Short mmCIF file of N, CA and C (backbone and C1' of nucleotides) in Angstrom, two decimals:
data_model
loop_
_atom_site.label_atom_id
_atom_site.label_comp_id
_atom_site.label_asym_id
_atom_site.label_seq_id
_atom_site.Cartn_x
_atom_site.Cartn_y
_atom_site.Cartn_z
N UNK A 1 -0.77 12.96 10.61
CA UNK A 1 -1.49 12.00 9.39
C UNK A 1 -2.99 12.63 9.59
N UNK A 2 -3.34 13.15 8.31
CA UNK A 2 -5.00 13.61 8.52
C UNK A 2 -5.84 12.57 7.86
N UNK A 3 -7.08 12.84 7.95
CA UNK A 3 -8.03 11.94 7.37
C UNK A 3 -9.06 12.68 6.35
N UNK A 4 -9.32 12.10 5.20
CA UNK A 4 -10.21 12.92 4.06
C UNK A 4 -11.29 11.91 3.78
N UNK A 5 -12.12 12.29 2.84
CA UNK A 5 -13.18 11.64 2.21
C UNK A 5 -13.25 12.06 0.82
N UNK A 6 -13.36 11.27 -0.32
CA UNK A 6 -13.47 11.58 -1.42
C UNK A 6 -14.89 10.81 -2.02
N UNK A 7 -15.36 11.59 -2.84
CA UNK A 7 -16.74 10.93 -3.48
C UNK A 7 -16.29 10.70 -4.95
N UNK A 8 -16.86 9.33 -5.35
CA UNK A 8 -16.88 9.22 -6.78
C UNK A 8 -17.95 8.16 -7.00
N UNK A 9 -18.67 8.50 -8.24
CA UNK A 9 -19.74 7.65 -8.61
C UNK A 9 -19.12 6.56 -9.21
N UNK A 10 -19.55 5.24 -8.77
CA UNK A 10 -19.17 4.04 -9.39
C UNK A 10 -19.07 3.69 -10.62
N UNK A 11 -19.93 4.44 -11.22
CA UNK A 11 -20.18 4.22 -12.65
C UNK A 11 -19.10 4.99 -13.45
N UNK A 12 -18.49 5.93 -13.06
CA UNK A 12 -17.56 6.63 -13.55
C UNK A 12 -15.93 5.95 -12.98
N UNK A 13 -15.79 5.78 -11.79
CA UNK A 13 -14.61 5.15 -11.39
C UNK A 13 -14.69 4.50 -10.05
N UNK A 14 -15.37 2.89 -10.24
CA UNK A 14 -15.77 2.49 -9.02
C UNK A 14 -14.21 2.02 -8.13
N UNK A 15 -14.57 1.72 -6.97
CA UNK A 15 -13.46 0.93 -6.08
C UNK A 15 -12.60 0.01 -6.86
N UNK A 16 -13.44 -0.85 -7.24
CA UNK A 16 -12.77 -2.16 -7.85
C UNK A 16 -11.79 -1.88 -9.03
N UNK A 17 -12.27 -0.80 -9.97
CA UNK A 17 -10.98 -0.29 -10.89
C UNK A 17 -9.95 0.32 -10.44
N UNK A 18 -10.22 1.11 -9.27
CA UNK A 18 -9.16 1.61 -8.51
C UNK A 18 -8.11 0.67 -8.03
N UNK A 19 -8.55 -0.35 -7.39
CA UNK A 19 -7.71 -1.48 -6.78
C UNK A 19 -7.09 -2.09 -8.00
N UNK A 20 -7.76 -2.41 -8.95
CA UNK A 20 -7.19 -2.98 -10.45
C UNK A 20 -6.11 -1.96 -10.91
N UNK A 21 -6.21 -0.92 -11.09
CA UNK A 21 -5.20 0.05 -11.32
C UNK A 21 -4.16 0.22 -10.30
N UNK A 22 -4.09 -0.02 -9.25
CA UNK A 22 -3.28 0.13 -8.17
C UNK A 22 -2.84 1.32 -7.67
N UNK A 23 -3.10 2.50 -8.52
CA UNK A 23 -2.99 3.90 -7.95
C UNK A 23 -3.61 4.82 -8.92
N UNK A 24 -3.94 5.99 -8.57
CA UNK A 24 -4.75 6.94 -9.51
C UNK A 24 -4.35 8.30 -9.24
N UNK A 25 -4.38 9.00 -10.26
CA UNK A 25 -4.32 10.63 -9.99
C UNK A 25 -5.81 11.05 -9.80
N UNK A 26 -6.04 11.86 -8.97
CA UNK A 26 -7.40 12.34 -8.64
C UNK A 26 -7.58 13.62 -9.37
N UNK A 27 -8.05 13.55 -10.65
CA UNK A 27 -7.97 14.56 -11.30
C UNK A 27 -9.54 15.02 -11.57
N UNK A 28 -9.74 16.29 -12.31
CA UNK A 28 -11.04 16.73 -12.67
C UNK A 28 -11.81 17.33 -11.67
N UNK A 29 -11.27 17.46 -10.39
CA UNK A 29 -12.01 18.39 -9.42
C UNK A 29 -11.89 19.68 -9.94
N UNK A 30 -13.07 20.41 -9.83
CA UNK A 30 -13.56 21.87 -10.45
C UNK A 30 -14.20 22.82 -9.68
N UNK A 31 -13.94 22.48 -8.10
CA UNK A 31 -14.64 23.21 -7.20
C UNK A 31 -13.51 23.67 -6.31
N UNK A 32 -13.73 25.03 -5.97
CA UNK A 32 -12.57 25.52 -5.24
C UNK A 32 -12.31 24.96 -3.57
N UNK A 33 -13.74 24.80 -3.12
CA UNK A 33 -13.47 24.40 -1.75
C UNK A 33 -12.87 22.87 -1.81
N UNK A 34 -13.04 22.04 -2.74
CA UNK A 34 -12.59 20.79 -2.91
C UNK A 34 -11.19 20.88 -3.46
N UNK A 35 -10.74 21.74 -4.15
CA UNK A 35 -9.37 21.98 -4.51
C UNK A 35 -8.57 22.52 -3.31
N UNK A 36 -9.09 23.40 -2.60
CA UNK A 36 -8.40 23.79 -1.41
C UNK A 36 -7.99 22.65 -0.45
N UNK A 37 -9.04 21.71 -0.22
CA UNK A 37 -8.72 20.45 0.75
C UNK A 37 -7.60 19.58 -0.21
N UNK A 38 -7.73 19.33 -1.48
CA UNK A 38 -6.73 18.69 -2.22
C UNK A 38 -5.34 19.21 -1.80
N UNK A 39 -5.20 20.76 -1.91
CA UNK A 39 -3.75 21.18 -1.73
C UNK A 39 -3.49 21.03 -0.20
N UNK A 40 -4.33 20.64 0.84
CA UNK A 40 -4.00 20.65 2.20
C UNK A 40 -3.49 19.00 2.36
N UNK A 41 -3.84 18.16 1.50
CA UNK A 41 -3.39 16.66 1.63
C UNK A 41 -1.86 16.64 1.54
N UNK A 42 -1.49 15.76 2.42
CA UNK A 42 -0.03 15.37 2.49
C UNK A 42 0.28 13.91 2.01
N UNK A 43 1.36 13.74 1.82
CA UNK A 43 1.69 12.18 1.63
C UNK A 43 1.41 11.34 2.92
N UNK A 44 0.77 10.13 2.47
CA UNK A 44 0.20 9.25 3.71
C UNK A 44 -0.91 9.50 4.26
N UNK A 45 -1.48 11.00 4.04
CA UNK A 45 -2.86 10.86 4.68
C UNK A 45 -3.82 9.78 4.13
N UNK A 46 -4.75 9.57 5.07
CA UNK A 46 -5.60 8.35 4.71
C UNK A 46 -6.80 9.20 4.04
N UNK A 47 -7.49 8.53 3.44
CA UNK A 47 -8.49 8.91 2.36
C UNK A 47 -9.77 7.73 2.38
N UNK A 48 -10.91 8.11 2.85
CA UNK A 48 -12.14 7.30 2.75
C UNK A 48 -12.65 7.43 1.38
N UNK A 49 -13.10 6.15 0.80
CA UNK A 49 -13.49 6.19 -0.70
C UNK A 49 -14.92 5.87 -0.71
N UNK A 50 -15.87 7.02 -0.86
CA UNK A 50 -17.24 7.01 -1.04
C UNK A 50 -17.88 6.87 -2.18
N UNK A 51 -18.72 6.13 -2.35
CA UNK A 51 -19.43 5.55 -3.67
C UNK A 51 -20.62 6.50 -3.66
N UNK A 52 -20.83 7.49 -4.53
CA UNK A 52 -22.06 8.39 -4.50
C UNK A 52 -23.26 7.84 -5.36
N UNK A 53 -24.27 8.36 -5.36
CA UNK A 53 -25.39 8.07 -6.38
C UNK A 53 -26.02 6.68 -6.46
N UNK A 54 -25.30 5.62 -6.85
CA UNK A 54 -25.44 4.53 -6.79
C UNK A 54 -24.46 3.92 -5.65
N UNK A 55 -24.75 3.43 -4.87
CA UNK A 55 -24.01 2.61 -3.57
C UNK A 55 -24.46 3.34 -2.26
N UNK A 56 -23.85 4.79 -2.28
CA UNK A 56 -24.04 5.63 -1.24
C UNK A 56 -23.51 5.10 0.20
N UNK A 57 -22.25 4.86 -0.06
CA UNK A 57 -21.43 4.06 1.10
C UNK A 57 -19.89 4.31 0.69
N UNK A 58 -19.48 4.15 1.93
CA UNK A 58 -17.72 4.07 1.95
C UNK A 58 -17.26 2.75 1.84
N UNK A 59 -16.56 2.41 0.78
CA UNK A 59 -16.29 1.10 0.38
C UNK A 59 -14.82 0.88 0.75
N UNK A 60 -14.03 1.67 1.09
CA UNK A 60 -12.56 1.50 1.34
C UNK A 60 -11.59 2.57 1.82
N UNK A 61 -10.42 2.27 2.18
CA UNK A 61 -9.47 3.17 2.57
C UNK A 61 -8.52 3.36 1.73
N UNK A 62 -8.07 4.46 1.27
CA UNK A 62 -6.86 4.71 0.49
C UNK A 62 -5.51 5.58 1.03
N UNK A 63 -4.72 5.84 0.40
CA UNK A 63 -3.88 6.72 1.05
C UNK A 63 -3.13 7.60 0.04
N UNK A 64 -2.53 8.86 0.12
CA UNK A 64 -2.38 9.82 -0.66
C UNK A 64 -0.73 9.38 -0.79
N UNK A 65 -0.55 9.14 -2.04
CA UNK A 65 1.05 8.93 -2.35
C UNK A 65 1.80 10.16 -2.68
N UNK A 66 1.26 11.06 -3.21
CA UNK A 66 1.77 12.34 -3.82
C UNK A 66 0.71 13.56 -3.61
N UNK A 67 1.34 14.49 -2.86
CA UNK A 67 0.64 15.72 -2.36
C UNK A 67 0.20 16.45 -3.76
N UNK A 68 -0.43 17.56 -3.51
CA UNK A 68 -1.14 18.23 -4.82
C UNK A 68 -0.06 19.00 -5.68
N UNK A 69 -0.57 18.61 -6.94
CA UNK A 69 0.17 19.08 -8.09
C UNK A 69 -0.66 19.52 -9.13
N UNK A 70 -0.24 20.29 -10.25
CA UNK A 70 -1.23 21.06 -11.08
C UNK A 70 -2.07 19.71 -11.74
N UNK A 71 -3.31 19.85 -11.98
CA UNK A 71 -4.05 18.78 -12.52
C UNK A 71 -3.87 18.76 -14.10
N UNK A 72 -3.08 17.60 -14.79
CA UNK A 72 -2.87 17.66 -15.90
C UNK A 72 -3.80 17.81 -17.18
N UNK A 73 -5.09 17.63 -16.46
CA UNK A 73 -6.44 17.64 -17.52
C UNK A 73 -6.69 19.21 -17.39
N UNK A 74 -6.40 19.95 -16.74
CA UNK A 74 -6.32 21.48 -16.79
C UNK A 74 -5.64 22.32 -17.63
N UNK A 75 -6.22 23.17 -18.61
CA UNK A 75 -5.23 24.09 -19.37
C UNK A 75 -4.87 25.28 -18.44
N UNK A 76 -5.68 25.65 -17.84
CA UNK A 76 -5.58 26.90 -17.18
C UNK A 76 -4.70 27.22 -16.00
N UNK A 77 -4.08 25.97 -15.48
CA UNK A 77 -3.30 26.03 -14.25
C UNK A 77 -4.12 26.60 -12.88
N UNK A 78 -5.47 26.41 -13.05
CA UNK A 78 -6.26 26.75 -11.79
C UNK A 78 -6.43 25.49 -10.75
N UNK A 79 -6.20 24.37 -11.43
CA UNK A 79 -6.95 23.20 -10.75
C UNK A 79 -5.79 22.33 -10.28
N UNK A 80 -5.95 21.44 -8.97
CA UNK A 80 -5.02 20.60 -8.63
C UNK A 80 -5.45 19.20 -8.63
N UNK A 81 -4.52 18.17 -8.26
CA UNK A 81 -4.83 16.96 -8.12
C UNK A 81 -3.92 16.14 -7.15
N UNK A 82 -4.16 15.32 -6.66
CA UNK A 82 -3.17 14.34 -5.90
C UNK A 82 -3.25 12.88 -6.35
N UNK A 83 -2.32 12.06 -5.98
CA UNK A 83 -2.11 10.78 -6.32
C UNK A 83 -2.68 9.92 -5.13
N UNK A 84 -3.49 8.88 -5.52
CA UNK A 84 -4.20 7.96 -4.53
C UNK A 84 -3.60 6.56 -4.78
N UNK A 85 -3.71 5.63 -3.72
CA UNK A 85 -3.29 4.35 -3.79
C UNK A 85 -4.46 3.65 -2.92
N UNK A 86 -5.02 2.70 -3.29
CA UNK A 86 -5.76 2.00 -2.37
C UNK A 86 -5.09 1.03 -1.44
N UNK A 87 -5.77 1.12 -0.12
CA UNK A 87 -5.00 0.33 0.94
C UNK A 87 -5.80 -0.77 1.16
N UNK A 88 -7.07 -0.73 1.62
CA UNK A 88 -7.92 -1.89 1.96
C UNK A 88 -9.22 -1.69 2.02
N UNK A 89 -9.99 -2.57 1.32
CA UNK A 89 -11.52 -2.46 1.30
C UNK A 89 -12.02 -2.53 2.68
N UNK A 90 -13.34 -2.09 2.79
CA UNK A 90 -13.96 -2.09 4.17
C UNK A 90 -14.31 -3.54 4.11
N UNK A 91 -14.55 -3.96 5.31
CA UNK A 91 -15.09 -5.51 5.74
C UNK A 91 -16.61 -5.45 5.36
N UNK A 92 -17.11 -4.28 5.75
CA UNK A 92 -18.59 -3.98 5.50
C UNK A 92 -18.59 -2.80 5.02
N UNK A 93 -19.20 -2.39 3.87
CA UNK A 93 -19.62 -0.84 3.45
C UNK A 93 -20.20 -0.15 4.44
N UNK A 94 -19.81 1.16 4.58
CA UNK A 94 -20.45 2.04 5.76
C UNK A 94 -21.48 3.03 4.97
N UNK A 95 -22.78 2.51 4.91
CA UNK A 95 -23.66 3.12 4.20
C UNK A 95 -24.08 4.67 4.68
N UNK A 96 -24.53 5.57 3.88
CA UNK A 96 -24.93 6.84 4.35
C UNK A 96 -25.86 6.80 5.39
N UNK A 97 -26.99 5.72 5.52
CA UNK A 97 -27.81 5.96 6.52
C UNK A 97 -27.26 5.52 7.69
N UNK A 98 -26.27 4.60 7.75
CA UNK A 98 -25.49 4.18 8.90
C UNK A 98 -24.79 5.52 9.53
N UNK A 99 -24.28 6.19 8.76
CA UNK A 99 -23.53 7.63 8.72
C UNK A 99 -24.44 8.63 9.47
N UNK A 100 -25.46 8.66 9.00
CA UNK A 100 -26.72 9.79 9.32
C UNK A 100 -26.89 9.22 11.00
N UNK A 101 -27.10 7.73 11.06
CA UNK A 101 -27.51 7.48 12.38
C UNK A 101 -26.72 7.33 13.46
N UNK A 102 -25.21 7.35 13.24
CA UNK A 102 -24.21 7.23 14.05
C UNK A 102 -24.13 8.34 14.88
N UNK A 103 -23.91 8.07 16.19
CA UNK A 103 -23.65 9.21 17.13
C UNK A 103 -22.17 9.71 16.59
N UNK A 104 -21.97 10.88 16.63
CA UNK A 104 -20.54 11.48 16.67
C UNK A 104 -20.30 11.68 15.13
N UNK A 105 -20.98 11.54 14.14
CA UNK A 105 -20.82 11.89 12.86
C UNK A 105 -21.82 12.95 12.19
N UNK A 106 -22.61 13.55 13.09
CA UNK A 106 -23.48 14.36 12.62
C UNK A 106 -22.51 15.94 12.03
N UNK A 107 -21.60 15.97 12.25
CA UNK A 107 -20.86 17.14 12.01
C UNK A 107 -20.09 16.82 10.51
N UNK A 108 -20.02 15.51 10.30
CA UNK A 108 -19.38 15.36 8.96
C UNK A 108 -19.66 16.13 7.65
N UNK A 109 -18.89 16.58 7.04
CA UNK A 109 -19.23 17.37 5.66
C UNK A 109 -20.21 16.63 4.68
N UNK A 110 -19.83 15.45 4.67
CA UNK A 110 -20.56 14.51 3.80
C UNK A 110 -22.05 14.83 3.96
N UNK A 111 -22.80 14.90 5.30
CA UNK A 111 -24.01 15.26 5.58
C UNK A 111 -24.21 16.47 5.50
N UNK A 112 -23.24 17.56 5.55
CA UNK A 112 -23.58 18.91 5.65
C UNK A 112 -23.57 19.78 4.25
N UNK A 113 -22.63 19.14 3.72
CA UNK A 113 -22.29 19.89 2.23
C UNK A 113 -22.55 18.85 1.18
N UNK A 114 -23.68 18.52 0.97
CA UNK A 114 -23.95 17.24 -0.04
C UNK A 114 -23.02 17.44 -1.48
N UNK A 115 -22.90 18.23 -1.98
CA UNK A 115 -22.13 18.85 -3.20
C UNK A 115 -20.66 18.70 -3.13
N UNK A 116 -20.11 18.69 -1.93
CA UNK A 116 -18.60 18.80 -1.77
C UNK A 116 -18.01 17.29 -1.96
N UNK A 117 -17.17 17.23 -3.06
CA UNK A 117 -16.34 15.81 -3.13
C UNK A 117 -15.19 15.55 -2.65
N UNK A 118 -14.54 16.50 -2.15
CA UNK A 118 -13.47 16.43 -1.33
C UNK A 118 -13.43 16.92 0.01
N UNK A 119 -13.34 16.26 1.13
CA UNK A 119 -13.71 16.75 2.44
C UNK A 119 -12.96 16.43 3.61
N UNK A 120 -12.46 17.22 4.41
CA UNK A 120 -11.64 16.81 5.59
C UNK A 120 -12.59 15.67 6.59
N UNK A 121 -11.90 14.76 7.48
CA UNK A 121 -12.53 14.17 8.32
C UNK A 121 -11.54 14.06 9.44
N UNK A 122 -12.33 14.49 10.58
CA UNK A 122 -11.67 14.58 11.72
C UNK A 122 -10.93 13.25 12.22
N UNK A 123 -10.03 13.30 13.20
CA UNK A 123 -9.39 11.96 13.71
C UNK A 123 -10.52 11.15 14.41
N UNK A 124 -11.47 11.88 15.29
CA UNK A 124 -12.43 11.00 15.84
C UNK A 124 -13.53 10.62 15.09
N UNK A 125 -13.81 11.44 14.02
CA UNK A 125 -14.94 10.64 12.98
C UNK A 125 -14.18 9.50 12.17
N UNK A 126 -12.84 9.54 12.10
CA UNK A 126 -12.14 8.67 11.08
C UNK A 126 -12.09 7.16 12.14
N UNK A 127 -11.87 7.19 13.39
CA UNK A 127 -11.67 6.44 14.31
C UNK A 127 -13.13 5.48 14.17
N UNK A 128 -14.40 6.29 14.20
CA UNK A 128 -15.82 5.81 14.28
C UNK A 128 -15.97 5.03 12.82
N UNK A 129 -15.50 5.97 12.08
CA UNK A 129 -15.94 5.29 10.38
C UNK A 129 -14.96 4.11 10.30
N UNK A 130 -13.84 3.91 10.68
CA UNK A 130 -12.99 2.69 10.54
C UNK A 130 -13.62 1.60 11.29
N UNK A 131 -13.97 1.73 12.45
CA UNK A 131 -14.80 0.61 13.27
C UNK A 131 -16.01 0.35 12.62
N UNK A 132 -16.81 1.39 11.98
CA UNK A 132 -18.12 0.70 11.55
C UNK A 132 -17.61 -0.09 10.18
N UNK A 133 -16.60 0.34 9.61
CA UNK A 133 -16.27 -0.62 8.39
C UNK A 133 -15.49 -1.49 8.39
N UNK A 134 -14.99 -1.94 9.69
CA UNK A 134 -14.33 -3.14 9.81
C UNK A 134 -12.91 -2.86 9.20
N UNK A 135 -12.20 -1.63 9.39
CA UNK A 135 -10.93 -0.87 9.09
C UNK A 135 -10.13 -0.87 10.09
N UNK A 136 -8.87 -1.30 10.12
CA UNK A 136 -8.06 -1.18 11.32
C UNK A 136 -7.22 0.12 11.17
P DG B 1 -36.78 9.56 -16.73
"O5'" DG B 1 -37.53 10.55 -15.85
"C5'" DG B 1 -38.63 10.20 -15.37
"C4'" DG B 1 -39.13 10.81 -14.22
"C3'" DG B 1 -38.81 12.45 -14.38
"O3'" DG B 1 -39.78 13.04 -13.86
"C1'" DG B 1 -37.63 11.59 -12.42
P DC B 2 -40.12 14.54 -13.85
"O5'" DC B 2 -39.70 14.88 -12.53
"C5'" DC B 2 -40.40 14.47 -11.12
"C4'" DC B 2 -39.92 14.77 -9.86
"C3'" DC B 2 -39.87 16.12 -9.82
"O3'" DC B 2 -40.34 16.80 -8.78
"C1'" DC B 2 -37.97 15.32 -9.13
P DC B 3 -40.70 18.28 -8.59
"O5'" DC B 3 -39.62 18.81 -7.67
"C5'" DC B 3 -39.33 18.19 -6.38
"C4'" DC B 3 -38.08 18.31 -5.73
"C3'" DC B 3 -37.64 19.94 -5.68
"O3'" DC B 3 -37.11 20.12 -4.62
"C1'" DC B 3 -35.99 18.67 -6.57
P DA B 4 -37.70 21.57 -3.83
"O5'" DA B 4 -36.67 21.63 -2.65
"C5'" DA B 4 -36.63 20.43 -1.78
"C4'" DA B 4 -34.81 20.57 -1.38
"C3'" DA B 4 -34.33 21.93 -1.15
"O3'" DA B 4 -33.78 21.94 -0.06
"C1'" DA B 4 -33.21 20.81 -3.18
P DA B 5 -32.80 23.11 0.53
"O5'" DA B 5 -31.31 23.03 0.00
"C5'" DA B 5 -30.72 21.80 0.22
"C4'" DA B 5 -29.34 22.11 -0.30
"C3'" DA B 5 -28.72 23.30 -0.29
"O3'" DA B 5 -27.24 23.36 0.32
"C1'" DA B 5 -28.75 23.00 -2.60
P DC B 6 -26.45 24.30 0.80
"O5'" DC B 6 -25.59 24.75 -0.52
"C5'" DC B 6 -24.86 23.82 -1.50
"C4'" DC B 6 -24.45 24.37 -2.41
"C3'" DC B 6 -24.05 25.87 -2.49
"O3'" DC B 6 -23.19 26.12 -3.34
"C1'" DC B 6 -25.55 25.59 -4.19
P DG B 7 -21.42 26.44 -2.56
"O5'" DG B 7 -20.66 26.75 -4.03
"C5'" DG B 7 -20.25 25.43 -4.75
"C4'" DG B 7 -20.42 25.80 -6.22
"C3'" DG B 7 -19.60 27.24 -6.39
"O3'" DG B 7 -18.63 26.93 -7.56
"C1'" DG B 7 -21.77 27.12 -7.37
P DT B 8 -17.73 28.28 -8.07
"O5'" DT B 8 -18.63 28.62 -9.65
"C5'" DT B 8 -18.89 27.55 -10.51
"C4'" DT B 8 -19.72 28.03 -11.72
"C3'" DT B 8 -19.02 29.24 -12.30
"O3'" DT B 8 -18.89 29.30 -13.33
"C1'" DT B 8 -21.22 29.61 -11.74
P DT B 9 -17.90 30.35 -14.60
"O5'" DT B 9 -19.10 31.38 -15.27
"C5'" DT B 9 -20.15 30.60 -15.83
"C4'" DT B 9 -21.23 31.47 -16.48
"C3'" DT B 9 -20.60 32.75 -16.81
"O3'" DT B 9 -20.97 32.79 -18.08
"C1'" DT B 9 -22.21 33.37 -15.09
P DG B 10 -20.56 34.09 -19.22
"O5'" DG B 10 -21.49 35.22 -19.16
"C5'" DG B 10 -22.83 34.85 -19.29
"C4'" DG B 10 -23.85 36.11 -18.73
"C3'" DG B 10 -23.08 37.39 -19.27
"O3'" DG B 10 -24.34 38.26 -19.71
"C1'" DG B 10 -23.46 37.83 -17.00
P DG B 11 -23.93 39.52 -20.85
"O5'" DG B 11 -25.21 40.44 -20.58
"C5'" DG B 11 -26.39 39.87 -20.08
"C4'" DG B 11 -27.28 40.73 -19.17
"C3'" DG B 11 -27.18 42.13 -19.59
"O3'" DG B 11 -28.46 42.67 -19.19
"C1'" DG B 11 -26.54 41.90 -17.32
P DC B 12 -28.51 44.12 -19.88
"O5'" DC B 12 -28.49 45.07 -18.67
"C5'" DC B 12 -29.60 45.02 -17.49
"C4'" DC B 12 -28.92 45.68 -16.39
"C3'" DC B 12 -28.31 47.07 -16.47
"O3'" DC B 12 -29.26 48.23 -16.41
"C1'" DC B 12 -26.98 45.78 -14.75
P DG C 1 -17.04 44.13 -4.46
"O5'" DG C 1 -18.26 44.86 -4.85
"C5'" DG C 1 -18.95 45.74 -4.01
"C4'" DG C 1 -20.60 45.73 -4.22
"C3'" DG C 1 -20.93 44.28 -3.72
"O3'" DG C 1 -22.23 44.41 -3.14
"C1'" DG C 1 -21.35 44.34 -6.28
P DC C 2 -23.01 43.18 -2.39
"O5'" DC C 2 -24.23 43.15 -3.30
"C5'" DC C 2 -25.01 44.26 -3.80
"C4'" DC C 2 -26.06 43.90 -4.72
"C3'" DC C 2 -27.15 42.63 -4.33
"O3'" DC C 2 -28.29 42.80 -4.40
"C1'" DC C 2 -26.16 42.68 -6.64
P DC C 3 -29.69 41.84 -4.13
"O5'" DC C 3 -29.86 41.14 -5.23
"C5'" DC C 3 -30.34 41.66 -6.24
"C4'" DC C 3 -30.50 40.87 -7.38
"C3'" DC C 3 -30.78 39.48 -7.14
"O3'" DC C 3 -31.65 38.95 -8.11
"C1'" DC C 3 -28.75 39.24 -8.27
P DA C 4 -33.36 38.34 -7.80
"O5'" DA C 4 -33.83 37.91 -9.51
"C5'" DA C 4 -33.71 38.91 -10.29
"C4'" DA C 4 -33.20 38.18 -11.73
"C3'" DA C 4 -34.01 36.84 -11.88
"O3'" DA C 4 -34.29 36.63 -13.20
"C1'" DA C 4 -31.66 36.56 -11.83
P DA C 5 -35.14 35.41 -13.59
"O5'" DA C 5 -34.01 34.64 -14.40
"C5'" DA C 5 -33.21 35.31 -15.29
"C4'" DA C 5 -32.07 34.24 -16.03
"C3'" DA C 5 -32.91 32.79 -16.05
"O3'" DA C 5 -32.21 32.21 -17.30
"C1'" DA C 5 -30.89 32.62 -14.66
P DC C 6 -32.81 31.06 -17.96
"O5'" DC C 6 -31.61 30.01 -17.62
"C5'" DC C 6 -30.16 30.52 -17.87
"C4'" DC C 6 -29.21 29.39 -17.25
"C3'" DC C 6 -29.67 27.97 -17.41
"O3'" DC C 6 -28.58 27.29 -18.17
"C1'" DC C 6 -28.82 28.69 -15.40
P DG C 7 -28.88 25.83 -18.59
"O5'" DG C 7 -27.83 25.20 -17.88
"C5'" DG C 7 -26.30 25.66 -17.81
"C4'" DG C 7 -25.66 25.03 -16.66
"C3'" DG C 7 -25.50 23.42 -16.75
"O3'" DG C 7 -24.44 22.95 -16.70
"C1'" DG C 7 -26.27 24.14 -14.57
P DT C 8 -24.48 21.20 -16.82
"O5'" DT C 8 -24.23 21.00 -15.29
"C5'" DT C 8 -23.06 21.58 -14.73
"C4'" DT C 8 -22.69 20.97 -13.25
"C3'" DT C 8 -23.08 19.50 -13.17
"O3'" DT C 8 -22.07 19.09 -12.35
"C1'" DT C 8 -24.58 20.42 -11.63
P DT C 9 -21.62 17.54 -12.28
"O5'" DT C 9 -22.18 17.14 -10.58
"C5'" DT C 9 -21.63 18.17 -9.59
"C4'" DT C 9 -22.30 17.69 -8.24
"C3'" DT C 9 -22.31 16.32 -7.84
"O3'" DT C 9 -21.86 16.07 -6.71
"C1'" DT C 9 -24.57 17.33 -7.95
P DG C 10 -21.65 14.80 -6.30
"O5'" DG C 10 -22.90 14.39 -5.47
"C5'" DG C 10 -23.38 15.01 -4.44
"C4'" DG C 10 -24.90 14.65 -4.16
"C3'" DG C 10 -24.89 12.79 -4.13
"O3'" DG C 10 -25.57 12.44 -2.95
"C1'" DG C 10 -26.42 13.90 -5.45
P DG C 11 -25.59 11.03 -2.44
"O5'" DG C 11 -26.97 11.06 -1.53
"C5'" DG C 11 -27.22 12.26 -0.81
"C4'" DG C 11 -28.53 12.46 -0.56
"C3'" DG C 11 -29.31 11.12 -0.18
"O3'" DG C 11 -30.46 11.41 0.74
"C1'" DG C 11 -30.08 12.11 -2.18
P DC C 12 -31.24 10.35 1.64
"O5'" DC C 12 -32.36 10.28 0.65
"C5'" DC C 12 -33.30 11.33 0.78
"C4'" DC C 12 -34.41 10.99 -0.17
"C3'" DC C 12 -35.02 9.72 -0.25
"O3'" DC C 12 -36.19 9.60 0.62
"C1'" DC C 12 -34.61 10.39 -2.62
#
DNA sequence: GCCAACGTTGGC
DNA sequence: GCCAACGTTGGC
């Protein structure tokens, strides 16, 4: 089981809406590196849900319910998406500032590649993030 | 609102 | 294949 982090602006699709919907197709990714990460995802992988721009914090944990398939919002066949389902919210959101200051998280792609919207998280990093967010 | 980072496009 | 111009993302 691998760990990932996806970014979303809360004004586009907030965690609360995700929870309300119960599941969602993670469509619309139009960046090759992010797409390649999507394609590496497997069912039951865990996904940290990060609110970008407004919020700037991890707000919950989701899981992959369906591995990569063709993004239905893409006519060209170039892009992929996965299906996600919320698991549980953070007891406390993990802020970007906390992440920056936490030992062991300095290699997180979130800090190194600010524009990447789908990125891997190592098991070690995931353990730290779960602890910080009150996620078991 | 600004701007750094960085991906994409298109002329050459 | 190079690179300037341009657009987007996202933190500040």
